[in-house]
Short mmCIF file of C-alpha atoms and ligand atoms in Angstrom, two decimals:
data_model
loop_
_atom_site.label_atom_id
_atom_site.label_comp_id
_atom_site.label_asym_id
_atom_site.label_seq_id
_atom_site.Cartn_x
_atom_site.Cartn_y
_atom_site.Cartn_z
CA MET A 15 -18.29 3.39 -18.85
CA ILE A 16 -15.43 0.99 -18.25
CA LYS A 17 -16.38 -2.65 -18.66
CA ILE A 18 -14.63 -5.20 -16.48
CA ARG A 19 -14.51 -8.73 -17.85
CA SER A 20 -15.68 -11.23 -15.24
CA SER A 21 -12.35 -13.06 -15.61
CA GLU A 22 -10.61 -10.01 -14.17
CA ILE A 23 -12.58 -10.10 -10.96
CA THR A 24 -10.52 -12.59 -9.04
CA PRO A 25 -11.83 -14.15 -5.82
CA GLU A 26 -9.04 -12.46 -3.91
CA HIS A 27 -10.07 -9.07 -5.20
CA ILE A 28 -13.66 -9.61 -4.09
CA TYR A 29 -12.60 -10.99 -0.74
CA LEU A 30 -10.30 -8.08 0.00
CA SER A 31 -12.69 -5.36 -1.03
CA ARG A 32 -15.57 -6.91 0.97
CA ARG A 33 -13.43 -7.14 4.03
CA ARG A 34 -12.30 -3.58 3.56
CA PHE A 35 -15.91 -2.46 3.24
CA MET A 36 -16.90 -4.16 6.49
CA VAL A 37 -13.93 -2.62 8.22
CA GLY A 38 -14.97 0.71 6.85
CA ILE A 39 -18.26 0.53 8.72
CA GLY A 40 -16.70 -0.63 11.96
CA ALA A 41 -14.01 1.99 11.91
CA LEU A 42 -16.21 4.79 10.67
CA ALA A 43 -17.12 6.32 14.01
CA ALA A 44 -13.50 6.54 15.07
CA SER A 45 -12.02 7.73 11.83
CA SER A 46 -14.69 9.89 10.21
CA ALA A 47 -13.23 13.05 11.75
CA LEU A 48 -9.85 12.18 10.25
CA LEU A 49 -11.41 11.26 6.94
CA ALA A 50 -13.13 14.61 6.80
CA ALA A 51 -10.03 16.49 7.82
CA CYS A 52 -7.59 14.75 5.56
CA GLY A 53 -7.97 13.92 1.92
CA THR A 54 -4.95 11.61 1.91
CA GLN A 55 -6.49 9.21 4.43
CA GLY A 56 -6.12 5.69 3.05
CA ALA A 57 -8.12 2.51 3.49
CA ALA A 58 -7.68 0.71 6.79
CA VAL A 59 -7.76 -2.93 7.81
CA LYS A 60 -8.55 -4.06 11.33
CA GLU A 61 -7.75 -7.61 12.34
CA GLU A 62 -6.46 -9.56 15.30
CA GLU A 63 -3.06 -8.64 13.99
CA SER A 64 -3.34 -5.97 11.35
CA LYS A 65 -0.52 -6.53 8.87
CA PRO A 66 0.80 -4.25 6.15
CA THR A 67 0.32 -7.20 3.80
CA ASP A 68 -3.46 -6.96 4.34
CA LEU A 69 -3.46 -3.81 2.28
CA LYS A 70 -2.98 -4.30 -1.42
CA THR A 71 -2.05 -1.16 -3.26
CA THR A 72 -4.64 -0.48 -5.94
CA ALA A 73 -4.00 3.22 -6.55
CA THR A 74 -1.63 4.19 -9.34
CA THR A 75 -1.24 7.88 -8.45
CA ASP A 76 -1.23 10.11 -5.39
CA GLU A 77 -3.88 12.78 -4.74
CA LEU A 78 -2.10 15.22 -7.08
CA GLY A 79 -2.24 12.69 -9.91
CA ASP A 80 1.49 11.93 -9.66
CA LYS A 81 2.37 8.35 -10.64
CA LEU A 82 3.63 5.93 -7.99
CA THR A 83 7.38 5.32 -8.19
CA SER A 84 8.13 1.72 -9.12
CA PHE A 85 8.67 -0.84 -6.34
CA GLU A 86 12.03 -1.54 -8.00
CA ALA A 87 13.19 2.05 -7.54
CA VAL A 88 11.72 2.47 -4.05
CA THR A 89 13.62 -0.60 -2.84
CA ASN A 90 16.89 -0.11 -4.72
CA TYR A 91 17.65 3.61 -4.44
CA ASN A 92 17.96 4.32 -0.73
CA ASN A 93 19.58 6.56 1.79
CA TYR A 94 20.63 4.51 4.80
CA TYR A 95 24.09 5.63 5.92
CA GLU A 96 24.39 2.80 8.45
CA PHE A 97 24.86 0.48 5.44
CA SER A 98 26.40 2.70 2.77
CA THR A 99 26.54 6.25 1.50
CA SER A 100 25.91 4.85 -1.98
CA LYS A 101 22.18 4.74 -2.72
CA GLU A 102 22.58 1.84 -5.14
CA MET A 103 24.49 -0.31 -2.60
CA VAL A 104 22.13 -0.15 0.38
CA ALA A 105 19.65 -2.86 -0.72
CA LYS A 106 22.36 -5.47 -1.22
CA LEU A 107 24.24 -4.65 1.99
CA ALA A 108 21.06 -4.57 4.10
CA LYS A 109 19.71 -7.89 2.81
CA ASP A 110 20.48 -9.92 5.96
CA PHE A 111 19.70 -7.25 8.54
CA LYS A 112 17.96 -8.95 11.46
CA THR A 113 14.61 -7.28 12.16
CA SER A 114 13.12 -9.92 14.46
CA PRO A 115 12.85 -10.04 17.42
CA TRP A 116 12.50 -6.25 17.66
CA THR A 117 11.41 -4.08 20.55
CA ILE A 118 10.49 -0.40 20.62
CA GLU A 119 10.83 1.48 23.87
CA VAL A 120 8.47 4.45 24.31
CA GLY A 121 9.17 6.59 27.34
CA GLY A 122 10.51 9.84 28.75
CA LEU A 123 7.95 12.43 29.86
CA VAL A 124 4.91 10.13 29.74
CA ASN A 125 2.50 8.68 32.30
CA LYS A 126 2.53 5.18 30.82
CA PRO A 127 5.93 4.17 29.43
CA GLN A 128 5.75 1.04 27.27
CA THR A 129 8.07 -1.43 25.65
CA TYR A 130 6.42 -3.00 22.62
CA GLY A 131 7.46 -6.01 20.63
CA PHE A 132 7.00 -5.14 16.96
CA GLU A 133 4.11 -7.65 16.78
CA ASP A 134 2.37 -5.84 19.67
CA LEU A 135 2.20 -2.75 17.49
CA LEU A 136 0.61 -4.73 14.66
CA LYS A 137 -2.03 -6.04 17.07
CA LYS A 138 -2.69 -2.71 18.67
CA PHE A 139 -2.85 -0.31 15.76
CA THR A 140 -4.92 -0.61 12.59
CA GLN A 141 -2.79 -0.52 9.47
CA GLN A 142 -3.69 2.11 6.91
CA GLU A 143 -2.42 2.89 3.46
CA ARG A 144 -1.06 6.38 2.80
CA ILE A 145 0.32 7.42 -0.54
CA TYR A 146 2.93 10.05 0.23
CA ARG A 147 5.68 11.83 -1.62
CA LEU A 148 9.16 11.47 -0.13
CA ARG A 149 11.39 14.39 -1.04
CA CYS A 150 15.08 14.01 -0.24
CA VAL A 151 17.11 17.10 0.62
CA GLU A 152 19.34 16.00 -2.29
CA ALA A 153 16.51 17.19 -4.59
CA TRP A 154 15.12 13.88 -5.82
CA SER A 155 11.72 12.51 -4.90
CA MET A 156 9.44 9.49 -5.06
CA VAL A 157 5.74 8.69 -4.60
CA ILE A 158 5.32 5.71 -2.30
CA PRO A 159 2.30 3.70 -1.11
CA TRP A 160 3.13 3.26 2.57
CA GLN A 161 1.36 1.10 5.11
CA GLY A 162 1.40 2.01 8.78
CA PHE A 163 -0.50 3.89 11.45
CA PRO A 164 -0.56 7.45 12.77
CA LEU A 165 2.23 8.24 15.23
CA ALA A 166 -0.43 10.12 17.25
CA GLU A 167 -2.16 6.83 18.12
CA LEU A 168 0.99 5.50 19.75
CA LEU A 169 1.68 8.77 21.57
CA LYS A 170 -1.85 8.87 22.98
CA GLU A 171 -1.33 5.39 24.42
CA VAL A 172 1.66 6.47 26.52
CA GLU A 173 0.08 9.77 27.60
CA PRO A 174 2.68 12.54 27.27
CA THR A 175 2.85 14.72 30.41
CA SER A 176 2.38 18.49 30.25
CA LYS A 177 6.19 18.89 30.32
CA ALA A 178 6.65 16.98 27.05
CA LYS A 179 7.35 19.38 24.15
CA TYR A 180 9.25 17.24 21.62
CA VAL A 181 9.51 13.64 20.47
CA ARG A 182 12.94 12.11 19.95
CA PHE A 183 13.48 8.99 17.81
CA GLU A 184 16.47 6.69 17.71
CA THR A 185 17.64 4.00 15.26
CA LEU A 186 19.12 0.69 16.43
CA PHE A 187 22.78 0.91 17.48
CA ASP A 188 24.59 -2.24 16.35
CA PRO A 189 27.90 -1.50 14.60
CA GLU A 190 28.32 -5.15 13.64
CA GLN A 191 25.13 -5.25 11.64
CA LEU A 192 25.22 -1.57 10.75
CA PRO A 193 28.86 -1.07 9.70
CA GLY A 194 28.39 2.61 8.92
CA GLN A 195 28.16 3.13 12.68
CA GLN A 196 31.86 2.31 12.91
CA SER A 197 32.60 5.58 11.14
CA ALA A 198 33.44 8.52 13.39
CA TRP A 199 32.00 11.03 10.90
CA TYR A 200 28.61 10.96 12.52
CA THR A 201 27.20 10.79 16.06
CA TRP A 202 25.49 7.42 16.07
CA PRO A 203 22.89 6.15 16.52
CA TYR A 204 20.88 8.12 13.96
CA ALA A 205 18.43 10.35 15.84
CA GLU A 206 15.62 12.64 14.75
CA GLY A 207 12.97 14.76 16.42
CA LEU A 208 9.61 16.42 15.97
CA ARG A 209 7.80 19.06 17.98
CA LEU A 210 4.90 17.39 19.81
CA ASP A 211 2.20 19.09 17.72
CA GLU A 212 3.99 18.04 14.50
CA ALA A 213 4.17 14.49 15.80
CA MET A 214 0.44 14.55 16.62
CA ASN A 215 -0.50 15.70 13.10
CA ASP A 216 -2.40 12.97 11.29
CA LEU A 217 0.01 12.97 8.34
CA ALA A 218 2.91 11.71 10.48
CA ILE A 219 2.91 7.91 10.43
CA LEU A 220 4.98 5.02 11.67
CA SER A 221 5.37 2.79 8.65
CA THR A 222 5.47 -1.01 8.72
CA GLY A 223 5.25 -1.68 5.00
CA LEU A 224 5.13 -0.35 1.47
CA TYR A 225 3.38 -1.55 -1.68
CA GLY A 226 1.40 -3.96 0.57
CA LYS A 227 4.54 -5.83 1.61
CA GLU A 228 6.42 -5.77 4.87
CA LEU A 229 9.17 -3.15 4.88
CA LEU A 230 12.48 -4.35 3.51
CA PRO A 231 15.60 -3.54 5.55
CA GLN A 232 16.73 -0.89 3.07
CA ASN A 233 13.51 1.06 3.70
CA GLY A 234 13.85 0.93 7.49
CA ALA A 235 12.35 -2.38 8.60
CA PRO A 236 10.61 -3.17 10.77
CA LEU A 237 9.41 0.31 11.77
CA ARG A 238 10.26 3.75 10.38
CA LEU A 239 8.84 7.23 10.57
CA VAL A 240 7.30 8.95 7.53
CA VAL A 241 6.79 12.72 7.74
CA PRO A 242 5.76 13.68 4.20
CA TRP A 243 6.00 17.50 4.50
CA LYS A 244 9.64 17.40 5.61
CA TYR A 245 12.84 16.44 3.83
CA GLY A 246 13.43 12.68 3.75
CA PHE A 247 16.10 12.66 6.43
CA LYS A 248 13.44 13.30 9.08
CA SER A 249 11.90 9.92 8.24
CA ILE A 250 14.17 7.90 10.52
CA LYS A 251 14.52 4.15 9.89
CA SER A 252 14.62 1.01 12.07
CA ILE A 253 13.41 2.76 15.22
CA VAL A 254 14.08 1.21 18.65
CA LYS A 255 13.38 4.17 20.90
CA ILE A 256 10.80 6.97 21.05
CA GLU A 257 11.22 9.46 23.86
CA LEU A 258 9.10 12.42 24.94
CA VAL A 259 11.38 15.26 26.00
CA GLU A 260 11.26 18.89 27.09
CA GLU A 261 14.15 20.29 25.03
CA GLN A 262 14.48 20.32 21.24
CA PRO A 263 16.42 17.16 20.30
CA THR A 264 19.61 17.35 18.22
CA SER A 265 19.39 15.14 15.14
CA LEU A 266 22.34 13.37 13.56
CA TRP A 267 22.25 15.81 10.65
CA MET A 268 22.06 18.90 12.86
CA ALA A 269 25.13 17.64 14.74
CA ALA A 270 26.99 16.84 11.50
CA ALA A 271 26.32 20.12 9.66
CA PRO A 272 24.23 22.64 11.62
CA ASN A 273 24.50 25.25 8.86
CA GLU A 274 23.00 22.84 6.33
CA TYR A 275 20.36 20.89 8.26
CA GLY A 276 18.02 22.48 10.76
CA PHE A 277 15.59 20.94 13.20
CA TYR A 278 12.44 21.74 11.24
CA ALA A 279 13.60 20.60 7.79
CA ASN A 280 10.26 21.54 6.21
CA VAL A 281 10.31 21.25 2.45
CA ASN A 282 10.74 24.92 1.51
CA PRO A 283 11.64 25.58 -2.14
CA ALA A 284 12.34 29.23 -1.26
CA VAL A 285 15.27 28.33 1.01
CA ASP A 286 18.25 26.85 -0.81
CA HIS A 287 20.56 24.34 0.72
CA PRO A 288 23.91 26.20 1.11
CA ARG A 289 25.35 24.07 -1.70
CA TRP A 290 22.39 23.68 -4.10
CA SER A 291 18.91 24.94 -4.99
CA GLN A 292 15.77 23.43 -3.48
CA ALA A 293 13.46 25.10 -6.02
CA SER A 294 13.06 21.96 -8.14
CA GLU A 295 13.44 18.22 -7.89
CA ARG A 296 13.99 15.12 -9.99
CA ARG A 297 11.14 12.65 -9.62
CA ILE A 298 12.73 9.21 -9.84
CA GLY A 299 11.51 7.55 -13.06
CA GLU A 300 10.79 10.84 -14.84
CA PHE A 301 12.82 12.88 -17.26
CA GLY A 302 13.65 16.47 -16.45
CA ARG A 303 12.82 18.29 -13.25
CA ARG A 304 9.64 19.52 -11.63
CA PRO A 305 9.12 22.49 -9.31
CA THR A 306 9.19 21.65 -5.61
CA LEU A 307 5.99 22.49 -3.73
CA PRO A 308 5.96 24.26 -0.33
CA PHE A 309 5.64 21.66 2.42
CA ASN A 310 6.03 19.08 -0.37
CA GLY A 311 2.41 19.76 -1.37
CA TYR A 312 0.92 19.25 2.12
CA GLU A 313 0.59 22.96 2.92
CA GLU A 314 -3.13 22.78 3.59
CA GLU A 315 -2.67 20.11 6.26
CA VAL A 316 0.39 21.49 8.07
CA ALA A 317 0.96 25.20 7.40
CA GLN A 318 -0.98 26.17 10.54
CA LEU A 319 1.66 24.44 12.67
CA TYR A 320 4.12 27.16 11.68
CA LYS A 321 1.91 30.24 11.37
CA ASP A 322 3.96 32.34 13.80
CA MET A 323 7.36 31.15 12.65
CA ASP A 324 9.91 32.48 10.18
CA LEU A 325 10.61 29.37 8.10
CA ARG A 326 13.72 30.94 6.59
CA ALA A 327 15.33 31.26 10.00
CA ASN A 328 13.82 28.00 11.27
CA TYR A 329 14.91 25.77 8.40
N1 MTE B 10 18.56 5.48 10.32
C1 MTE B 10 18.51 6.18 9.17
N2 MTE B 10 17.34 6.69 8.76
C2 MTE B 10 17.27 7.40 7.59
C3 MTE B 10 18.46 7.64 6.82
C4 MTE B 10 19.69 7.08 7.29
O1 MTE B 10 20.76 7.23 6.68
N3 MTE B 10 19.66 6.35 8.46
N4 MTE B 10 18.38 8.41 5.67
C5 MTE B 10 17.25 9.34 5.57
C6 MTE B 10 17.14 9.98 4.26
S1 MTE B 10 18.30 11.17 3.89
C7 MTE B 10 16.12 9.71 3.39
S2 MTE B 10 15.94 10.60 1.96
C8 MTE B 10 15.17 8.62 3.68
C9 MTE B 10 15.14 7.65 2.50
O2 MTE B 10 14.17 6.65 2.69
P1 MTE B 10 14.00 5.48 1.62
O3 MTE B 10 15.35 4.87 1.39
O4 MTE B 10 13.02 4.52 2.23
O5 MTE B 10 13.48 6.12 0.36
O6 MTE B 10 15.48 7.90 4.87
C10 MTE B 10 15.92 8.69 5.96
N5 MTE B 10 16.06 7.88 7.16
MO1 MO B 11 17.45 12.41 2.13
#
């Protein structure tokens, strides 16, 4: 048995875990189905305004036993082409990015279009912690404790119509603050899409924080998507617009290089990128490489979404 010295049990620790316990009871009826269906379901905090900072990361590994990537690495090795194509430069260049006030427009083929201030989302949706792997198409990966809420909760609020088949996401367009958008190489603003059933899957979250802190600009503050079974580029940052549409959206990467980046972008180690293998990856902070898992290890939760599809053709 592990003995904990009384000096290690800080008042804050007790306070937080009690509150979490009480929340657990209150939220049980609503979330027990999800808890049963999904082993990666994290603890949730419900408050007047439920903040990512209410959730203190206590886990040290994900559900596969993989160690969390350090906060240092998660916040200093980033892909965010609006700031720089150099992963080491993004944090510094994004430092003064203005993330408040911030509004998110949710519309298109819905019965109840909404424009939310970022704070409205924190009031409306209970923040949860999800420890997810992020696997970049460049064959490196991280394990990150995210805070946020299921995208499905937001979509249910706006009531997609029967015509809605896809969800399209858009990043802020502001070439002064996001100098990369002055480059004609890409069709800005950054856009991404999911099929509606993918978007409704419980694993897909809108993230507001990581490591129990509000998101930093380099990670997509104030609101970014996290879709853990797909390559990292699907997880679009600094979202201002979410639109329900009938036709499959064209993402920035599909427009830039359609032979390299498809709409589905599921992590599939059996399908190489035209210029490199996807069979293995480098976990940031580790030596050597590790094999890449189908659907990034989330096969059990998402494989049924693609049961009738050829995932070599639909990459
Ligand atoms: N708007 C926007 N979102 C983006 C990107 C980007 O360049 N612009 N890069 C994507 C890629 S390629 C990856 S791997 C992840 C990286 O997220 P992280 O920096 O938080 O680890 O963000 C994705 N979201
Ligand atoms: Mo990526």
